[in-house]
Amino acid sequence: MKNINVLLLAAGDSERFWPFKDKNFTALFGKTLISYSIDQLARFGLQNFVIVGNKNNLPYFENLIKQYPQLIISVVEQKDPRGMAGAVLSARNEIKGKPLIIHSPTDVFEDSLISGFTRIKDADFDAMLAGTDVSEYFPGAYLTVKDGFITNIIEKPGPDKVPGSTVNFVFDYFKSTDKLIHALTAVKSGKDDLYEKALLEMIKNNQKIKLLHYKGYWGFLKYPWQVLNISSYFLSQIKSPKIKNAAVDLTASIIGNVVIEDGARILEYAKIVGPTYIGRGTIVGNFSVVRESMVGASCVVGMGTEVARSYVGDGTWFHNNYVGDSVIGDNVSMGAGTVLANYRLDEKTVISRVGKEMINTDRTKLGAIIGNNVRIGVNASVMPGIKIGRNSVVGPGVVLDNDLPDDSFCKFPENRYTVKKNILDIKKIKRHNTVISK
Amino acid sequence: MKNINVLLLAAGDSERFWPFKDKNFTALFGKTLISYSIDQLARFGLQNFVIVGNKNNLPYFENLIKQYPQLIISVVEQKDPRGMAGAVLSARNEIKGKPLIIHSPTDVFEDSLISGFTRIKDADFDAMLAGTDVSEYFPGAYLTVKDGFITNIIEKPGPDKVPGSTVNFVFDYFKSTDKLIHALTAVKSGKDDLYEKALLEMIKNNQKIKLLHYKGYWGFLKYPWQVLNISSYFLSQIKSPKIKNAAVDLTASIIGNVVIEDGARILEYAKIVGPTYIGRGTIVGNFSVVRESMVGASCVVGMGTEVARSYVGDGTWFHNNYVGDSVIGDNVSMGAGTVLANYRLDEKTVISRVGKEMINTDRTKLGAIIGNNVRIGVNASVMPGIKIGRNSVVGPGVVLDNDLPDDSFCKFPENRYTVKKNILDIKKIKRHNTVISK
Amino acid sequence: MKNINVLLLAAGDSERFWPFKDKNFTALFGKTLISYSIDQLARFGLQNFVIVGNKNNLPYFENLIKQYPQLIISVVEQKDPRGMAGAVLSARNEIKGKPLIIHSPTDVFEDSLISGFTRIKDADFDAMLAGTDVSEYFPGAYLTVKDGFITNIIEKPGPDKVPGSTVNFVFDYFKSTDKLIHALTAVKSGKDDLYEKALLEMIKNNQKIKLLHYKGYWGFLKYPWQVLNISSYFLSQIKSPKIKNAAVDLTASIIGNVVIEDGARILEYAKIVGPTYIGRGTIVGNFSVVRESMVGASCVVGMGTEVARSYVGDGTWFHNNYVGDSVIGDNVSMGAGTVLANYRLDEKTVISRVGKEMINTDRTKLGAIIGNNVRIGVNASVMPGIKIGRNSVVGPGVVLDNDLPDDSFCKFPENRYTVKKNILDIKKIKRHNTVISK
């Protein structure tokens, strides 16, 4: 493995991932996906990495690699815009001369994929693509296979024309990087599909591309609500409760596989149901419930809040809120009484706008998707599947039923209520006990 | 008793009972009023029943009687529209030749009424009407009595002209059904009052109509909020706590006479205060309180909900709601933060519209009346005494201050809020701890 | 001390204290500031008091003094409108012939001020003014001092021109009342500043005015939110927990220095965090938190309410509310779901209107200021620093972002929502469990 270069594809613009900026930095248990990728591959002995980034995330990668003095990692900007092919070609100088693994850090898989890869002793192939079986139509590349070798690659065939159930995800291996580069440069047309065209050309030229048939968990990020899928997978990996140096009140209930990090505080009458992760220094307040959720560091889940099946970044504050099936960024805060509705009144699957398209999320339960640095006032309501852009503000009492762009301020117009003379003589009203009967 | 026919009046159109359909099917402890009537009368040896229904409820009655193989029950459609007289005449073939009890299942009374009836040995009378004393004006039939026999029947005399305090309710006995039918057919004019006219004619003709003077509980249903009265009465009959095969968390508080049915689950930190009934399979969630209420089967009283002095049907879902003094049908659900206000700001008695009339409910505390299959969004507010029709939807954030018809969808208009550029630099804001001080 | 007259200044119109009527009657631990003043001074042997009131509060004072049979207290109406000078001159007949202390009951100080005063043996001065050092600019009278004697008094010099850090508050002593009256009558111009002018004249005429340099707590009331400062000070004086004849449920948490008065009831799962005061007969309901607050008598802190760092009068009712950093009068009630926001979305200090001026309260956290006899409907939101006048009503769902005058009724206009035909077939909807997962 020491001889293999790993090309990590991290130059995508994450446009469909809005209101979040860069999929590669999605943090699970406080660690980003790009770090998980490097760590996972390094555990199997891979030592040489090339990260292909874009001009926005390059500085972060340059900073990141300082954490890996034991590895050889270089960072390259993708200047050739032609999708995956462009990424490979942008890094051609860094990767040439050695075998190559191409991987996208936002494709999440189990270690069994790599151990399967390492177990292959068979020398008689030129390249290998990972494939996994899907039970429903997936809008990606389908592979047709004969005797373990790929015979065709069909991009988004449509639900009616799928050639089988095996789809490709980004973990590709090439014995000769030079042959790959040669194939890529030989293709004359194409842009985003140039890479697939080159592979098809290789197949046509009798190069043997093996299928690495993978049967474990595969998660991926394209839309922001898919963070919930990946987060659920990570949570399911918690195999036993683990309460570190945290203060859990005696009256609190901790049920199931819950990880509570250092400095967290679980106050009186709070309830946490696993699998759940509570980050460093986070406070879960009185009469609050957190269930099946990942909550980052330095959050305050203030009194009377329910966080269910959600992902919450760092430094986010709740107070008497309902947060169900939602993805919330860093440094968000919500006023008391604000609710993120997670269920349509017609109980159909939730639709969410992405660019100009309305995308069916295929989720019956989906709350809000809220970018970093958002402030929401008291008693607001956010409708299922609504996205709120970074650095935006939602005023008190607003019922938000459209996506709110970055850097926006949305509120009710002034003077919505009328003021008249009160004709009640309140002092004379004898009150009846309505609140406490016993 | 075996020789007596019982005529159960169940053909009323329940128009004033909207948004509920048929008063006879009001369920208490999971059993309908019509079944309670049959069971109660059968306990005293009555075996022959005739149910007079209308074309809508007839199929239900035909199904119901299969549950009573030991009784002889026939079902008749009321084709003669002339009120109670029409009901008797519609069933003349089924009831002739035997003594007759006429009873309305939505008049609820204690067993003492029937045991009082059975104790009468005196043979010297032709008919008997039940009467009870009222302390406030009741818009029904007042009875004047001399030496135990009724001398006059005055329908709705008005509060200023009441001839006494005894009013009639529907538990009437006739030794000769044929004489009753004769009297009814002899009256030439009249519609809804034909029955009373016939009785007055019988009195005039020296037939002796005894008063069966009853002093126990009498409940009746005309308006939907009166379900609360009957429900309270049934709850008061719970004489000791009874938790069946239900899961009650150790941290939950169960106080007073509470019945919890099989399969129900009372979660951490919930509180239930008797007299309360929790139906089969119903879940009471964390930090929820149910007090002095009847909650049907398969309900979810989700986190942070308070249900006080209310009636709730089957399969209804709450989530962080306040439900006070309300009547809620089956298969209703409410979004988080929705409140059913049960108290006017001027603390006067609640007025509710019935048809074109505004009726004073005489209740200082009255919440909402919600028909079956209603959905309410998050953070909505429903004003005291408001009724929501069947299969209707209330949008998020709505303040509902008028009755909503059946099959309606009510919501705020679009674009209620304005969106502007946010000029705050949220990232630079240093936050102050507002939620947790200790 | 027995020979000294105390003049209590209580004739101010408290205009800037709206929506509360009279600062002198602000109650702490159930006792008014005017009573605290009398008690505090009487503890040091002062026996002769003259209260200068206005025509509105005079009857209250006349009633109050009956509680002090052991003291000699007279009540005088301030007829001369010229501020503090006018007050002294209005009481000239009652105070002449003896030394005089002039004090304002709404200047709150520790006993150490008076004991410091009593310790002064030095005979060589004519008058004495109390002064204390401030760390930030205070819009009052600054004192310049030489060798312990006051050389100048500069009223509101502006933040840039402060002559030092010592400011005057109202605890002034004059050996000869007659000399003071002489000086006051000698000044020919001036109105509110006439008193200061007379003092300056005395200094000019070589009368010696000593500084009584005070270093303890000094609280004062000008604006209504300053009740929070004084309330905090009183709460900080609770040195140990004290639960009187009150019913505290075993599942409730009582943390820190909490005083709970007779007849109060703390229900299941409630939490009270000191320093907090709970008045007689007040009920704190299930799942409610009261922290660092003063709550009066006969209040109901209904289920799910949080009262934090607030002052609450008598007979006020909450129900599922958030009340943070707020000042609430007597006989107020709030519907379920209503929130008093205490934090601007931009997290700047809260601005509040006083008359025609917008005053910076210098508080980052400030909720609402609510006068007596106010009713607020369900799910309303009140913005930070908003004041609600006496006997006013706020309708359900209102987002109140302007001060509401006394005797007003504010609500949303009718017909805010639209009603259409519901096209959903709700009965066919199969529900998914969203509320309870475990």
PDB file of N, CA and C in Angstrom, chain A residues 268-269 286-287 291-292 303 306 309 319 336 343 346-347 364-365 375 377-379 393 396 416-422 426-427 431-436 438, chain C residues 251 253 255 265 269 271 287 302 306 315 317 322 331 333 337 347 373 380-381 391 399-402 407-411 413 424 429 431-434 437:
ATOM      1  N   GLU A 268     -31.014  18.832  35.626  1.00  0.00           N
ATOM      2  CA  GLU A 268     -32.124  18.111  36.259  1.00  0.00           C
ATOM      3  C   GLU A 268     -33.216  17.768  35.244  1.00  0.00           C
ATOM      4  N   TYR A 269     -33.757  16.570  35.356  1.00  0.00           N
ATOM      5  CA  TYR A 269     -34.929  16.120  34.591  1.00  0.00           C
ATOM      6  C   TYR A 269     -34.704  16.152  33.071  1.00  0.00           C
ATOM      7  N   ASN A 286     -32.931  21.718  31.741  1.00  0.00           N
ATOM      8  CA  ASN A 286     -34.061  21.080  32.424  1.00  0.00           C
ATOM      9  C   ASN A 286     -35.177  20.759  31.452  1.00  0.00           C
ATOM     10  N   PHE A 287     -35.789  19.593  31.658  1.00  0.00           N
ATOM     11  CA  PHE A 287     -36.978  19.196  30.888  1.00  0.00           C
ATOM     12  C   PHE A 287     -36.695  19.184  29.386  1.00  0.00           C
ATOM     13  N   ARG A 291     -32.682  12.991  21.479  1.00  0.00           N
ATOM     14  CA  ARG A 291     -32.764  11.576  21.110  1.00  0.00           C
ATOM     15  C   ARG A 291     -32.200  11.368  19.709  1.00  0.00           C
ATOM     16  N   GLU A 292     -31.406  10.331  19.574  1.00  0.00           N
ATOM     17  CA  GLU A 292     -30.889   9.910  18.264  1.00  0.00           C
ATOM     18  C   GLU A 292     -30.334  11.086  17.484  1.00  0.00           C
ATOM     19  N   MET A 303     -33.799  24.871  28.391  1.00  0.00           N
ATOM     20  CA  MET A 303     -34.997  24.301  29.018  1.00  0.00           C
ATOM     21  C   MET A 303     -36.147  23.989  28.047  1.00  0.00           C
ATOM     22  N   GLU A 306     -36.739  19.855  22.650  1.00  0.00           N
ATOM     23  CA  GLU A 306     -36.627  18.484  22.159  1.00  0.00           C
ATOM     24  C   GLU A 306     -35.817  18.500  20.870  1.00  0.00           C
ATOM     25  N   ARG A 309     -33.564  13.130  16.287  1.00  0.00           N
ATOM     26  CA  ARG A 309     -33.042  12.677  14.992  1.00  0.00           C
ATOM     27  C   ARG A 309     -32.446  13.835  14.193  1.00  0.00           C
ATOM     28  N   HIS A 319     -33.766  27.038  23.042  1.00  0.00           N
ATOM     29  CA  HIS A 319     -34.471  27.412  24.270  1.00  0.00           C
ATOM     30  C   HIS A 319     -35.957  27.166  24.056  1.00  0.00           C
ATOM     31  N   ALA A 336     -37.256  31.336  22.402  1.00  0.00           N
ATOM     32  CA  ALA A 336     -38.201  30.440  23.066  1.00  0.00           C
ATOM     33  C   ALA A 336     -39.474  30.300  22.250  1.00  0.00           C
ATOM     34  N   TYR A 343     -42.970  17.735   9.596  1.00  0.00           N
ATOM     35  CA  TYR A 343     -43.985  16.814   9.128  1.00  0.00           C
ATOM     36  C   TYR A 343     -45.008  17.623   8.370  1.00  0.00           C
ATOM     37  N   ASP A 346     -50.155  17.178   5.170  1.00  0.00           N
ATOM     38  CA  ASP A 346     -50.688  16.093   4.344  1.00  0.00           C
ATOM     39  C   ASP A 346     -49.833  14.835   4.447  1.00  0.00           C
ATOM     40  N   GLU A 347     -48.797  14.901   5.283  1.00  0.00           N
ATOM     41  CA  GLU A 347     -47.971  13.746   5.613  1.00  0.00           C
ATOM     42  C   GLU A 347     -47.325  13.097   4.381  1.00  0.00           C
ATOM     43  N   THR A 364     -40.358  11.455   4.801  1.00  0.00           N
ATOM     44  CA  THR A 364     -41.650  11.894   5.356  1.00  0.00           C
ATOM     45  C   THR A 364     -41.409  12.872   6.489  1.00  0.00           C
ATOM     46  N   LYS A 365     -40.313  12.655   7.175  1.00  0.00           N
ATOM     47  CA  LYS A 365     -39.999  13.557   8.274  1.00  0.00           C
ATOM     48  C   LYS A 365     -38.721  14.307   7.945  1.00  0.00           C
ATOM     49  N   ARG A 375     -29.853  33.594  13.393  1.00  0.00           N
ATOM     50  CA  ARG A 375     -30.602  33.946  14.598  1.00  0.00           C
ATOM     51  C   ARG A 375     -32.088  33.877  14.266  1.00  0.00           C
ATOM     52  N   GLY A 377     -35.929  34.505  16.043  1.00  0.00           N
ATOM     53  CA  GLY A 377     -36.612  35.107  17.179  1.00  0.00           C
ATOM     54  C   GLY A 377     -37.544  34.137  17.885  1.00  0.00           C
ATOM     55  N   VAL A 378     -38.314  34.641  18.817  1.00  0.00           N
ATOM     56  CA  VAL A 378     -39.213  33.794  19.594  1.00  0.00           C
ATOM     57  C   VAL A 378     -40.464  33.443  18.791  1.00  0.00           C
ATOM     58  N   ASN A 379     -41.069  32.318  19.163  1.00  0.00           N
ATOM     59  CA  ASN A 379     -42.367  31.889  18.618  1.00  0.00           C
ATOM     60  C   ASN A 379     -42.430  31.871  17.083  1.00  0.00           C
ATOM     61  N   VAL A 393     -31.362  36.218   9.619  1.00  0.00           N
ATOM     62  CA  VAL A 393     -32.159  36.433  10.822  1.00  0.00           C
ATOM     63  C   VAL A 393     -33.630  36.217  10.469  1.00  0.00           C
ATOM     64  N   PRO A 396     -39.352  37.373  15.143  1.00  0.00           N
ATOM     65  CA  PRO A 396     -40.281  36.679  16.037  1.00  0.00           C
ATOM     66  C   PRO A 396     -41.629  36.446  15.354  1.00  0.00           C
ATOM     67  N   ARG A 416     -48.748  45.377  12.594  1.00  0.00           N
ATOM     68  CA  ARG A 416     -49.666  44.329  12.186  1.00  0.00           C
ATOM     69  C   ARG A 416     -50.874  44.250  13.091  1.00  0.00           C
ATOM     70  N   TYR A 417     -50.757  44.835  14.244  1.00  0.00           N
ATOM     71  CA  TYR A 417     -51.879  44.739  15.184  1.00  0.00           C
ATOM     72  C   TYR A 417     -52.518  46.107  15.350  1.00  0.00           C
ATOM     73  N   THR A 418     -53.757  46.090  15.788  1.00  0.00           N
ATOM     74  CA  THR A 418     -54.481  47.331  16.012  1.00  0.00           C
ATOM     75  C   THR A 418     -54.550  47.590  17.505  1.00  0.00           C
ATOM     76  N   VAL A 419     -54.572  48.873  17.865  1.00  0.00           N
ATOM     77  CA  VAL A 419     -54.676  49.238  19.281  1.00  0.00           C
ATOM     78  C   VAL A 419     -55.943  50.054  19.468  1.00  0.00           C
ATOM     79  N   LYS A 420     -56.781  49.607  20.385  1.00  0.00           N
ATOM     80  CA  LYS A 420     -58.015  50.319  20.691  1.00  0.00           C
ATOM     81  C   LYS A 420     -58.117  50.547  22.190  1.00  0.00           C
ATOM     82  N   LYS A 421     -59.119  51.256  22.576  1.00  0.00           N
ATOM     83  CA  LYS A 421     -59.413  51.463  23.990  1.00  0.00           C
ATOM     84  C   LYS A 421     -59.896  50.147  24.592  1.00  0.00           C
ATOM     85  N   ASN A 422     -59.350  49.780  25.726  1.00  0.00           N
ATOM     86  CA  ASN A 422     -59.824  48.591  26.423  1.00  0.00           C
ATOM     87  C   ASN A 422     -61.043  48.942  27.259  1.00  0.00           C
ATOM     88  N   ILE A 426     -60.598  45.299  34.231  1.00  0.00           N
ATOM     89  CA  ILE A 426     -59.879  44.091  34.635  1.00  0.00           C
ATOM     90  C   ILE A 426     -59.791  43.963  36.150  1.00  0.00           C
ATOM     91  N   LYS A 427     -59.706  45.106  36.816  1.00  0.00           N
ATOM     92  CA  LYS A 427     -59.574  45.022  38.271  1.00  0.00           C
ATOM     93  C   LYS A 427     -60.767  44.332  38.922  1.00  0.00           C
ATOM     94  N   ARG A 431     -60.863  36.041  39.316  1.00  0.00           N
ATOM     95  CA  ARG A 431     -60.263  34.977  38.536  1.00  0.00           C
ATOM     96  C   ARG A 431     -60.625  33.589  39.024  1.00  0.00           C
ATOM     97  N   HIS A 432     -60.660  32.681  38.061  1.00  0.00           N
ATOM     98  CA  HIS A 432     -60.948  31.285  38.348  1.00  0.00           C
ATOM     99  C   HIS A 432     -59.645  30.529  38.187  1.00  0.00           C
ATOM    100  N   ASN A 433     -59.440  29.561  39.026  1.00  0.00           N
ATOM    101  CA  ASN A 433     -58.198  28.804  38.951  1.00  0.00           C
ATOM    102  C   ASN A 433     -58.208  27.900  37.726  1.00  0.00           C
ATOM    103  N   THR A 434     -57.411  28.261  36.728  1.00  0.00           N
ATOM    104  CA  THR A 434     -57.394  27.435  35.514  1.00  0.00           C
ATOM    105  C   THR A 434     -56.152  26.585  35.413  1.00  0.00           C
ATOM    106  N   VAL A 435     -55.172  26.901  36.171  1.00  0.00           N
ATOM    107  CA  VAL A 435     -53.883  26.260  35.904  1.00  0.00           C
ATOM    108  C   VAL A 435     -53.651  25.027  36.751  1.00  0.00           C
ATOM    109  N   ILE A 436     -53.944  25.149  38.012  1.00  0.00           N
ATOM    110  CA  ILE A 436     -53.578  24.095  38.948  1.00  0.00           C
ATOM    111  C   ILE A 436     -54.853  23.625  39.614  1.00  0.00           C
ATOM    112  N   LYS A 438     -54.973  20.619  41.350  1.00  0.00           N
ATOM    113  CA  LYS A 438     -54.686  19.698  42.465  1.00  0.00           C
ATOM    114  C   LYS A 438     -53.263  19.925  42.906  1.00  0.00           C
TER     115      LYS A 438
ATOM    116  N   THR C 251     -40.058  15.591  44.521  1.00  0.00           N
ATOM    117  CA  THR C 251     -39.350  15.557  43.238  1.00  0.00           C
ATOM    118  C   THR C 251     -38.890  16.943  42.795  1.00  0.00           C
ATOM    119  N   SER C 253     -36.649  20.411  42.877  1.00  0.00           N
ATOM    120  CA  SER C 253     -35.263  20.769  43.235  1.00  0.00           C
ATOM    121  C   SER C 253     -35.228  22.186  43.780  1.00  0.00           C
ATOM    122  N   ILE C 255     -32.448  24.819  45.009  1.00  0.00           N
ATOM    123  CA  ILE C 255     -30.994  24.954  44.958  1.00  0.00           C
ATOM    124  C   ILE C 255     -30.592  26.349  45.420  1.00  0.00           C
ATOM    125  N   ARG C 265     -46.765  26.467  47.340  1.00  0.00           N
ATOM    126  CA  ARG C 265     -46.698  25.056  46.949  1.00  0.00           C
ATOM    127  C   ARG C 265     -45.777  24.913  45.753  1.00  0.00           C
ATOM    128  N   TYR C 269     -41.444  18.089  40.051  1.00  0.00           N
ATOM    129  CA  TYR C 269     -40.464  18.385  38.999  1.00  0.00           C
ATOM    130  C   TYR C 269     -40.244  19.885  38.791  1.00  0.00           C
ATOM    131  N   LYS C 271     -38.257  23.458  39.722  1.00  0.00           N
ATOM    132  CA  LYS C 271     -36.881  23.754  40.129  1.00  0.00           C
ATOM    133  C   LYS C 271     -36.789  25.225  40.509  1.00  0.00           C
ATOM    134  N   PHE C 287     -42.684  21.200  36.080  1.00  0.00           N
ATOM    135  CA  PHE C 287     -41.751  21.503  34.991  1.00  0.00           C
ATOM    136  C   PHE C 287     -41.517  23.007  34.848  1.00  0.00           C
ATOM    137  N   GLY C 302     -47.511  28.700  36.371  1.00  0.00           N
ATOM    138  CA  GLY C 302     -48.107  27.472  35.840  1.00  0.00           C
ATOM    139  C   GLY C 302     -47.135  26.646  35.024  1.00  0.00           C
ATOM    140  N   GLU C 306     -40.695  29.405  32.771  1.00  0.00           N
ATOM    141  CA  GLU C 306     -39.375  29.769  33.292  1.00  0.00           C
ATOM    142  C   GLU C 306     -39.398  31.246  33.652  1.00  0.00           C
ATOM    143  N   GLY C 315     -50.322  38.078  42.854  1.00  0.00           N
ATOM    144  CA  GLY C 315     -51.518  37.648  42.137  1.00  0.00           C
ATOM    145  C   GLY C 315     -51.335  37.534  40.638  1.00  0.00           C
ATOM    146  N   TRP C 317     -50.275  35.463  37.163  1.00  0.00           N
ATOM    147  CA  TRP C 317     -50.386  34.077  36.698  1.00  0.00           C
ATOM    148  C   TRP C 317     -49.635  33.865  35.398  1.00  0.00           C
ATOM    149  N   TYR C 322     -42.108  32.040  28.995  1.00  0.00           N
ATOM    150  CA  TYR C 322     -40.746  32.405  29.345  1.00  0.00           C
ATOM    151  C   TYR C 322     -40.742  33.865  29.776  1.00  0.00           C
ATOM    152  N   ASN C 331     -51.486  41.165  39.542  1.00  0.00           N
ATOM    153  CA  ASN C 331     -52.708  40.768  38.855  1.00  0.00           C
ATOM    154  C   ASN C 331     -52.563  40.786  37.326  1.00  0.00           C
ATOM    155  N   SER C 333     -51.965  38.318  33.910  1.00  0.00           N
ATOM    156  CA  SER C 333     -51.902  36.912  33.517  1.00  0.00           C
ATOM    157  C   SER C 333     -51.547  36.755  32.059  1.00  0.00           C
ATOM    158  N   GLY C 337     -47.831  29.664  26.092  1.00  0.00           N
ATOM    159  CA  GLY C 337     -47.013  29.860  24.906  1.00  0.00           C
ATOM    160  C   GLY C 337     -46.511  31.280  24.716  1.00  0.00           C
ATOM    161  N   GLU C 347     -28.193  41.386  19.671  1.00  0.00           N
ATOM    162  CA  GLU C 347     -27.487  41.244  20.946  1.00  0.00           C
ATOM    163  C   GLU C 347     -26.878  42.550  21.452  1.00  0.00           C
ATOM    164  N   ASN C 373     -52.684  44.567  36.360  1.00  0.00           N
ATOM    165  CA  ASN C 373     -53.969  44.236  35.737  1.00  0.00           C
ATOM    166  C   ASN C 373     -53.883  44.085  34.219  1.00  0.00           C
ATOM    167  N   ALA C 380     -48.484  34.860  22.400  1.00  0.00           N
ATOM    168  CA  ALA C 380     -48.029  36.203  22.070  1.00  0.00           C
ATOM    169  C   ALA C 380     -46.520  36.308  22.311  1.00  0.00           C
ATOM    170  N   SER C 381     -45.916  37.330  21.713  1.00  0.00           N
ATOM    171  CA  SER C 381     -44.477  37.565  21.881  1.00  0.00           C
ATOM    172  C   SER C 381     -44.287  39.046  22.201  1.00  0.00           C
ATOM    173  N   ASN C 391     -53.960  47.809  33.084  1.00  0.00           N
ATOM    174  CA  ASN C 391     -55.320  47.485  32.631  1.00  0.00           C
ATOM    175  C   ASN C 391     -55.400  47.301  31.118  1.00  0.00           C
ATOM    176  N   VAL C 399     -47.275  39.970  18.111  1.00  0.00           N
ATOM    177  CA  VAL C 399     -45.851  40.221  18.357  1.00  0.00           C
ATOM    178  C   VAL C 399     -45.750  41.704  18.709  1.00  0.00           C
ATOM    179  N   LEU C 400     -45.659  41.995  19.969  1.00  0.00           N
ATOM    180  CA  LEU C 400     -45.755  43.380  20.432  1.00  0.00           C
ATOM    181  C   LEU C 400     -44.388  44.039  20.368  1.00  0.00           C
ATOM    182  N   ASP C 401     -44.240  45.025  19.497  1.00  0.00           N
ATOM    183  CA  ASP C 401     -42.933  45.653  19.338  1.00  0.00           C
ATOM    184  C   ASP C 401     -42.988  47.161  19.555  1.00  0.00           C
ATOM    185  N   ASN C 402     -44.066  47.619  20.179  1.00  0.00           N
ATOM    186  CA  ASN C 402     -44.140  49.009  20.624  1.00  0.00           C
ATOM    187  C   ASN C 402     -44.760  49.037  22.005  1.00  0.00           C
ATOM    188  N   ASP C 407     -54.803  51.023  29.657  1.00  0.00           N
ATOM    189  CA  ASP C 407     -56.212  50.845  29.255  1.00  0.00           C
ATOM    190  C   ASP C 407     -56.378  50.629  27.752  1.00  0.00           C
ATOM    191  N   SER C 408     -55.469  49.844  27.171  1.00  0.00           N
ATOM    192  CA  SER C 408     -55.541  49.596  25.725  1.00  0.00           C
ATOM    193  C   SER C 408     -55.816  48.132  25.453  1.00  0.00           C
ATOM    194  N   PHE C 409     -56.291  47.890  24.264  1.00  0.00           N
ATOM    195  CA  PHE C 409     -56.578  46.529  23.825  1.00  0.00           C
ATOM    196  C   PHE C 409     -55.903  46.385  22.475  1.00  0.00           C
ATOM    197  N   CYS C 410     -54.944  45.508  22.390  1.00  0.00           N
ATOM    198  CA  CYS C 410     -54.235  45.390  21.118  1.00  0.00           C
ATOM    199  C   CYS C 410     -54.406  43.990  20.595  1.00  0.00           C
ATOM    200  N   LYS C 411     -54.753  43.877  19.326  1.00  0.00           N
ATOM    201  CA  LYS C 411     -54.943  42.540  18.766  1.00  0.00           C
ATOM    202  C   LYS C 411     -54.744  42.568  17.258  1.00  0.00           C
ATOM    203  N   PRO C 413     -55.892  42.216  13.465  1.00  0.00           N
ATOM    204  CA  PRO C 413     -57.166  42.466  12.802  1.00  0.00           C
ATOM    205  C   PRO C 413     -57.885  41.145  12.499  1.00  0.00           C
ATOM    206  N   LEU C 424     -57.218  17.470   0.955  1.00  0.00           N
ATOM    207  CA  LEU C 424     -56.558  16.274   1.492  1.00  0.00           C
ATOM    208  C   LEU C 424     -57.613  15.280   1.954  1.00  0.00           C
ATOM    209  N   ILE C 429     -54.742   9.094   5.316  1.00  0.00           N
ATOM    210  CA  ILE C 429     -53.333   9.299   5.652  1.00  0.00           C
ATOM    211  C   ILE C 429     -52.888   8.293   6.703  1.00  0.00           C
ATOM    212  N   ARG C 431     -50.375   7.462   9.447  1.00  0.00           N
ATOM    213  CA  ARG C 431     -49.449   8.279  10.214  1.00  0.00           C
ATOM    214  C   ARG C 431     -48.173   7.562  10.606  1.00  0.00           C
ATOM    215  N   HIS C 432     -47.130   8.347  10.707  1.00  0.00           N
ATOM    216  CA  HIS C 432     -45.823   7.844  11.101  1.00  0.00           C
ATOM    217  C   HIS C 432     -45.562   8.340  12.507  1.00  0.00           C
ATOM    218  N   ASN C 433     -44.957   7.522  13.305  1.00  0.00           N
ATOM    219  CA  ASN C 433     -44.677   7.928  14.681  1.00  0.00           C
ATOM    220  C   ASN C 433     -43.580   8.972  14.702  1.00  0.00           C
ATOM    221  N   THR C 434     -43.945  10.214  14.984  1.00  0.00           N
ATOM    222  CA  THR C 434     -42.905  11.239  15.009  1.00  0.00           C
ATOM    223  C   THR C 434     -42.573  11.687  16.406  1.00  0.00           C
ATOM    224  N   SER C 437     -40.020   7.897  20.019  1.00  0.00           N
ATOM    225  CA  SER C 437     -39.327   6.833  19.319  1.00  0.00           C
ATOM    226  C   SER C 437     -38.944   5.737  20.281  1.00  0.00           C
TER     227      SER C 437
END
